[in-house]
Amino acid sequence: MTEPTFATLVSRWYEENARDLPWREPGVGAWAILVSEVMLQQTPVVRVLPAWRAWLDRWPDPAALAADTPAEAIRMWGRLGYPRRAVRLRDCAVAIVERHGGAVPDKLDQLLALPGVGTYTARAVAAFAYGQRHPVVDTNVRRVVSRAVAGEPDAGPVTRPADLVACEELLPLEPAAAALASAAFMELGAVVCAARSPRCPACPVESVCAWRASGQEAPAGPTRRPQRYAGTDRQVRGLLLGVLRETTGPVPHQRLDQVWSDDVQRARALAGLVTDGLVEPVGEAAFRLVGDGPATPLPRP
């Protein structure tokens, strides 16, 4: 009898142990999956869940978001973190309406051409929304493949072309099975093959894992040095955005001055928000969220 493949073992485990997440439910559309993938970047699932539901309640399709302002996207994003993602997601919705009649495209090259959609997100949507065969490689997948196949305790800091090749070689040829395996690899890395505390006895591929066979230990220190937040420009940016989100229209400079006592740092943080396309000046003495005015509706498909 033929031994089950690596993908088969992980897929069987996934079908019995996958977390119950709403964007994985049958019938969830490509737009909802795209929104989830953008929100999940550098953000824990527990924080994404309520934000994802609220976002889709308000903007159930790309046309609905495209017809609203960038400012409203930033407001709705709230404190999810990395708010430029909100603006990119709104730009993406506009492009979907203008180029694809309001439907998220199913071709990889068209997905890659959308604003703010990179290598990972495009392949994730193609696989999870349309059941296509593409290597979907994030940090968790790279760690699983690095350990189980290459025998290394951890993967590098960024995704390389070689990572896509290594992952694709593990995928079944049949597209639906490959899409399932892609989701399974990600889940395994997220909940079992963790960076610092892997639960190897619970792993479906422990018996064939090259890293376990090598006897190497997981790295003792953090994969990446934790970023300091208190007192940083990032904190000041968040405080400034908080005031601007709570106000419709221009906010006087004097009110923003109360957010942070260091004039130089506050000015630098505000300038950064303008450069990033999140905030815009109004005259010489006020600022507002970008596009925080009457929406210009786009024709719905």
PDB file of N, CA, C and O in Angstrom, residues 4 25 60 71 80 101 118 124 133 144-146 153 177-178 186 193 203 205-206 212 220 228 266 280 294:
ATOM      1  N   PRO A   4       0.770   7.501   2.620  1.00  0.00           N
ATOM      2  CA  PRO A   4       0.160   8.810   2.350  1.00  0.00           C
ATOM      3  C   PRO A   4       1.226   9.891   2.227  1.00  0.00           C
ATOM      4  O   PRO A   4       2.256   9.862   2.901  1.00  0.00           O
ATOM      5  N   GLU A  25     -16.022  29.129   6.087  1.00  0.00           N
ATOM      6  CA  GLU A  25     -17.301  28.458   5.932  1.00  0.00           C
ATOM      7  C   GLU A  25     -17.658  28.296   4.456  1.00  0.00           C
ATOM      8  O   GLU A  25     -17.298  29.139   3.624  1.00  0.00           O
ATOM      9  N   PRO A  60     -20.519  44.905   2.024  1.00  0.00           N
ATOM     10  CA  PRO A  60     -20.586  43.478   1.687  1.00  0.00           C
ATOM     11  C   PRO A  60     -19.967  43.114   0.347  1.00  0.00           C
ATOM     12  O   PRO A  60     -19.814  41.927   0.059  1.00  0.00           O
ATOM     13  N   ALA A  71     -11.557  58.003   4.066  1.00  0.00           N
ATOM     14  CA  ALA A  71     -11.657  58.355   5.487  1.00  0.00           C
ATOM     15  C   ALA A  71     -12.539  57.375   6.246  1.00  0.00           C
ATOM     16  O   ALA A  71     -12.221  56.976   7.374  1.00  0.00           O
ATOM     17  N   LEU A  80      -7.162  48.360  14.558  1.00  0.00           N
ATOM     18  CA  LEU A  80      -6.699  47.054  14.102  1.00  0.00           C
ATOM     19  C   LEU A  80      -5.192  47.046  13.833  1.00  0.00           C
ATOM     20  O   LEU A  80      -4.567  45.999  13.811  1.00  0.00           O
ATOM     21  N   GLY A 101     -15.743  44.867 -13.102  1.00  0.00           N
ATOM     22  CA  GLY A 101     -17.181  44.919 -12.933  1.00  0.00           C
ATOM     23  C   GLY A 101     -17.667  44.636 -11.532  1.00  0.00           C
ATOM     24  O   GLY A 101     -18.812  44.240 -11.325  1.00  0.00           O
ATOM     25  N   GLY A 118      -0.322  41.548  -2.789  1.00  0.00           N
ATOM     26  CA  GLY A 118       1.002  41.028  -3.081  1.00  0.00           C
ATOM     27  C   GLY A 118       0.996  39.543  -3.373  1.00  0.00           C
ATOM     28  O   GLY A 118      -0.057  38.917  -3.551  1.00  0.00           O
ATOM     29  N   ALA A 124      -3.444  33.396  -1.961  1.00  0.00           N
ATOM     30  CA  ALA A 124      -4.404  32.960  -0.954  1.00  0.00           C
ATOM     31  C   ALA A 124      -5.835  33.074  -1.478  1.00  0.00           C
ATOM     32  O   ALA A 124      -6.654  32.165  -1.298  1.00  0.00           O
ATOM     33  N   ARG A 133      -4.734  25.737  -7.640  1.00  0.00           N
ATOM     34  CA  ARG A 133      -3.475  25.162  -7.148  1.00  0.00           C
ATOM     35  C   ARG A 133      -2.362  26.201  -7.212  1.00  0.00           C
ATOM     36  O   ARG A 133      -1.810  26.474  -8.278  1.00  0.00           O
ATOM     37  N   VAL A 144       6.850  25.405   8.678  1.00  0.00           N
ATOM     38  CA  VAL A 144       6.497  23.991   8.555  1.00  0.00           C
ATOM     39  C   VAL A 144       7.377  23.307   7.517  1.00  0.00           C
ATOM     40  O   VAL A 144       7.948  22.234   7.763  1.00  0.00           O
ATOM     41  N   VAL A 145       7.507  23.910   6.350  1.00  0.00           N
ATOM     42  CA  VAL A 145       8.299  23.303   5.271  1.00  0.00           C
ATOM     43  C   VAL A 145       9.777  23.273   5.640  1.00  0.00           C
ATOM     44  O   VAL A 145      10.478  22.288   5.383  1.00  0.00           O
ATOM     45  N   SER A 146      10.248  24.354   6.276  1.00  0.00           N
ATOM     46  CA  SER A 146      11.657  24.403   6.670  1.00  0.00           C
ATOM     47  C   SER A 146      11.986  23.286   7.650  1.00  0.00           C
ATOM     48  O   SER A 146      13.015  22.607   7.519  1.00  0.00           O
ATOM     49  N   PRO A 153      15.544  24.428  11.946  1.00  0.00           N
ATOM     50  CA  PRO A 153      14.649  24.775  13.048  1.00  0.00           C
ATOM     51  C   PRO A 153      13.742  25.963  12.780  1.00  0.00           C
ATOM     52  O   PRO A 153      12.718  26.128  13.423  1.00  0.00           O
ATOM     53  N   ALA A 177      -7.703  19.660  -3.955  1.00  0.00           N
ATOM     54  CA  ALA A 177      -6.880  19.028  -2.921  1.00  0.00           C
ATOM     55  C   ALA A 177      -5.688  19.911  -2.573  1.00  0.00           C
ATOM     56  O   ALA A 177      -5.262  19.995  -1.414  1.00  0.00           O
ATOM     57  N   ALA A 178      -5.140  20.597  -3.583  1.00  0.00           N
ATOM     58  CA  ALA A 178      -4.012  21.494  -3.348  1.00  0.00           C
ATOM     59  C   ALA A 178      -4.436  22.689  -2.503  1.00  0.00           C
ATOM     60  O   ALA A 178      -3.711  23.123  -1.597  1.00  0.00           O
ATOM     61  N   MET A 186      -0.889  26.073   6.555  1.00  0.00           N
ATOM     62  CA  MET A 186      -0.946  27.307   7.339  1.00  0.00           C
ATOM     63  C   MET A 186      -1.454  27.037   8.744  1.00  0.00           C
ATOM     64  O   MET A 186      -0.912  27.544   9.732  1.00  0.00           O
ATOM     65  N   CYS A 193       2.941  23.687  14.888  1.00  0.00           N
ATOM     66  CA  CYS A 193       4.370  23.888  14.619  1.00  0.00           C
ATOM     67  C   CYS A 193       4.756  25.340  14.880  1.00  0.00           C
ATOM     68  O   CYS A 193       5.245  26.051  14.007  1.00  0.00           O
ATOM     69  N   CYS A 203       1.541  16.641  16.165  1.00  0.00           N
ATOM     70  CA  CYS A 203       1.764  16.936  14.749  1.00  0.00           C
ATOM     71  C   CYS A 203       1.525  15.699  13.883  1.00  0.00           C
ATOM     72  O   CYS A 203       2.060  14.619  14.169  1.00  0.00           O
ATOM     73  N   VAL A 205       2.732  14.992  11.057  1.00  0.00           N
ATOM     74  CA  VAL A 205       3.905  14.584  10.268  1.00  0.00           C
ATOM     75  C   VAL A 205       5.149  14.444  11.144  1.00  0.00           C
ATOM     76  O   VAL A 205       6.270  14.488  10.645  1.00  0.00           O
ATOM     77  N   GLU A 206       4.955  14.261  12.446  1.00  0.00           N
ATOM     78  CA  GLU A 206       6.111  14.120  13.339  1.00  0.00           C
ATOM     79  C   GLU A 206       7.009  12.963  12.901  1.00  0.00           C
ATOM     80  O   GLU A 206       8.243  13.067  12.930  1.00  0.00           O
ATOM     81  N   ARG A 212      12.732  16.962  13.473  1.00  0.00           N
ATOM     82  CA  ARG A 212      12.635  16.088  14.633  1.00  0.00           C
ATOM     83  C   ARG A 212      13.686  14.983  14.562  1.00  0.00           C
ATOM     84  O   ARG A 212      14.312  14.632  15.565  1.00  0.00           O
ATOM     85  N   ALA A 220      16.120  29.510  20.930  1.00  0.00           N
ATOM     86  CA  ALA A 220      15.719  29.951  22.266  1.00  0.00           C
ATOM     87  C   ALA A 220      15.175  31.370  22.278  1.00  0.00           C
ATOM     88  O   ALA A 220      14.266  31.689  23.027  1.00  0.00           O
ATOM     89  N   ARG A 228       9.476  48.007  20.141  1.00  0.00           N
ATOM     90  CA  ARG A 228       9.037  48.880  21.216  1.00  0.00           C
ATOM     91  C   ARG A 228       7.918  49.783  20.699  1.00  0.00           C
ATOM     92  O   ARG A 228       7.934  50.224  19.555  1.00  0.00           O
ATOM     93  N   ARG A 266       5.869  65.015  17.369  1.00  0.00           N
ATOM     94  CA  ARG A 266       4.474  65.100  16.918  1.00  0.00           C
ATOM     95  C   ARG A 266       4.409  65.558  15.466  1.00  0.00           C
ATOM     96  O   ARG A 266       3.656  65.002  14.660  1.00  0.00           O
ATOM     97  N   GLU A 280      -4.645  64.443   5.403  1.00  0.00           N
ATOM     98  CA  GLU A 280      -4.347  65.524   4.465  1.00  0.00           C
ATOM     99  C   GLU A 280      -4.553  66.872   5.158  1.00  0.00           C
ATOM    100  O   GLU A 280      -5.434  67.009   6.017  1.00  0.00           O
ATOM    101  N   PRO A 294     -17.625  64.668   1.121  1.00  0.00           N
ATOM    102  CA  PRO A 294     -18.700  63.924   0.446  1.00  0.00           C
ATOM    103  C   PRO A 294     -18.135  62.855  -0.464  1.00  0.00           C
ATOM    104  O   PRO A 294     -17.174  63.068  -1.196  1.00  0.00           O
TER     105      PRO A 294
END
